[in-house]
mmCIF file of C-alpha atoms in Angstrom:
data_model
loop_
_atom_site.group_PDB
_atom_site.id
_atom_site.type_symbol
_atom_site.label_atom_id
_atom_site.label_comp_id
_atom_site.label_asym_id
_atom_site.label_seq_id
_atom_site.Cartn_x
_atom_site.Cartn_y
_atom_site.Cartn_z
ATOM 1 C CA UNK A 1 136.247 0.114 153.560
ATOM 2 C CA UNK A 2 134.484 1.702 156.519
ATOM 3 C CA UNK A 3 131.428 3.751 155.711
ATOM 4 C CA UNK A 4 131.597 7.494 156.317
ATOM 5 C CA UNK A 5 128.867 7.134 158.952
ATOM 6 C CA UNK A 6 130.921 4.718 161.023
ATOM 7 C CA UNK A 7 134.008 6.932 160.713
ATOM 8 C CA UNK A 8 132.364 9.935 162.396
ATOM 9 C CA UNK A 9 132.439 9.852 166.205
ATOM 10 C CA UNK A 10 129.732 11.594 168.226
ATOM 11 C CA UNK A 11 130.130 11.465 172.006
ATOM 12 C CA UNK A 12 128.916 11.337 174.662
ATOM 13 C CA UNK A 13 125.557 9.953 173.599
ATOM 14 C CA UNK A 14 123.407 10.368 175.642
ATOM 15 C CA UNK A 15 124.759 13.873 176.222
ATOM 16 C CA UNK A 16 124.002 16.488 178.847
ATOM 17 C CA UNK A 17 125.547 19.871 178.058
ATOM 18 C CA UNK A 18 128.112 19.289 175.277
ATOM 19 C CA UNK A 19 128.504 17.017 172.274
ATOM 20 C CA UNK A 20 131.861 16.249 170.653
ATOM 21 C CA UNK A 21 132.073 15.420 166.955
ATOM 22 C CA UNK A 22 135.223 14.008 165.352
ATOM 23 C CA UNK A 23 135.614 13.094 161.697
ATOM 24 C CA UNK A 24 138.576 11.983 159.582
ATOM 25 C CA UNK A 25 136.829 13.772 156.708
ATOM 26 C CA UNK A 26 136.358 17.575 156.588
ATOM 27 C CA UNK A 27 132.936 18.753 157.782
ATOM 28 C CA UNK A 28 131.033 21.558 156.055
ATOM 29 C CA UNK A 29 128.034 21.973 158.364
ATOM 30 C CA UNK A 30 126.292 20.414 161.349
ATOM 31 C CA UNK A 31 122.575 20.683 162.063
ATOM 32 C CA UNK A 32 120.579 19.486 165.051
ATOM 33 C CA UNK A 33 116.962 18.838 164.162
ATOM 34 C CA UNK A 34 114.064 17.793 166.384
ATOM 35 C CA UNK A 35 111.882 14.812 165.492
ATOM 36 C CA UNK A 36 109.327 17.055 163.771
ATOM 37 C CA UNK A 37 111.978 18.459 161.416
ATOM 38 C CA UNK A 38 112.566 21.838 163.057
ATOM 39 C CA UNK A 39 116.189 22.964 162.770
ATOM 40 C CA UNK A 40 117.380 23.957 166.248
ATOM 41 C CA UNK A 41 121.079 24.532 165.658
ATOM 42 C CA UNK A 42 123.290 25.098 162.609
ATOM 43 C CA UNK A 43 127.057 25.266 162.885
ATOM 44 C CA UNK A 44 129.275 25.992 159.860
ATOM 45 C CA UNK A 45 132.650 24.266 160.111
ATOM 46 C CA UNK A 46 134.196 25.158 156.731
ATOM 47 C CA UNK A 47 136.331 22.027 156.552
ATOM 48 C CA UNK A 48 137.247 21.469 160.209
ATOM 49 C CA UNK A 49 137.400 17.876 161.431
ATOM 50 C CA UNK A 50 136.101 18.370 164.961
ATOM 51 C CA UNK A 51 133.892 20.534 167.124
ATOM 52 C CA UNK A 52 132.418 20.633 170.611
ATOM 53 C CA UNK A 53 128.814 21.827 170.505
ATOM 54 C CA UNK A 54 127.049 23.385 173.470
ATOM 55 C CA UNK A 55 123.647 21.784 174.042
ATOM 56 C CA UNK A 56 122.513 23.877 176.995
ATOM 57 C CA UNK A 57 119.860 25.646 174.897
ATOM 58 C CA UNK A 58 118.158 22.350 173.979
ATOM 59 C CA UNK A 59 115.502 20.549 175.993
ATOM 60 C CA UNK A 60 115.965 16.967 177.136
ATOM 61 C CA UNK A 61 114.914 14.516 174.444
ATOM 62 C CA UNK A 62 115.824 12.812 171.191
ATOM 63 C CA UNK A 63 117.227 14.682 168.196
ATOM 64 C CA UNK A 64 118.717 14.001 164.789
ATOM 65 C CA UNK A 65 122.198 15.327 164.067
ATOM 66 C CA UNK A 66 122.967 15.920 160.399
ATOM 67 C CA UNK A 67 126.640 16.187 159.515
ATOM 68 C CA UNK A 68 127.275 17.474 155.996
ATOM 69 C CA UNK A 69 130.760 16.643 154.776
ATOM 70 C CA UNK A 70 132.734 18.809 152.342
ATOM 71 C CA UNK A 71 132.333 15.891 149.881
ATOM 72 C CA UNK A 72 128.587 16.663 149.843
ATOM 73 C CA UNK A 73 127.561 13.498 151.665
ATOM 74 C CA UNK A 74 125.331 13.862 154.717
ATOM 75 C CA UNK A 75 125.479 11.612 157.771
ATOM 76 C CA UNK A 76 122.490 11.403 160.117
ATOM 77 C CA UNK A 77 122.577 9.956 163.625
ATOM 78 C CA UNK A 78 120.191 10.018 166.542
ATOM 79 C CA UNK A 79 121.369 11.742 169.708
ATOM 80 C CA UNK A 80 119.768 11.868 173.144
ATOM 81 C CA UNK A 81 120.043 14.813 175.503
ATOM 82 C CA UNK A 82 119.361 13.978 179.125
#
C-alpha cells in the first residue's frame, strides 16, 4: 500500500510562479510555511483533489508545504521556489 505522502503529487519542484498539487484523496487545506514557521499562504480546498497555487507573492527560497487531507492526516514536503 502506497503511503499518502507518496500519493500526493507536487510539481514542478523547484517551482517559479505556480505549483500544482494533485491528490487521489480529498484535500481540506494547504499551507505554505517558511523555514522559521511563519505561515505565508493558506488555501482551503474543502475536499477538492487538485489545485494550482500562485507563488508570485513568495520570495525565492525553500519552504514547507503542509497538505491537510479530509481524513485529518497532514503531509509535509519541502518545495523550492527559484
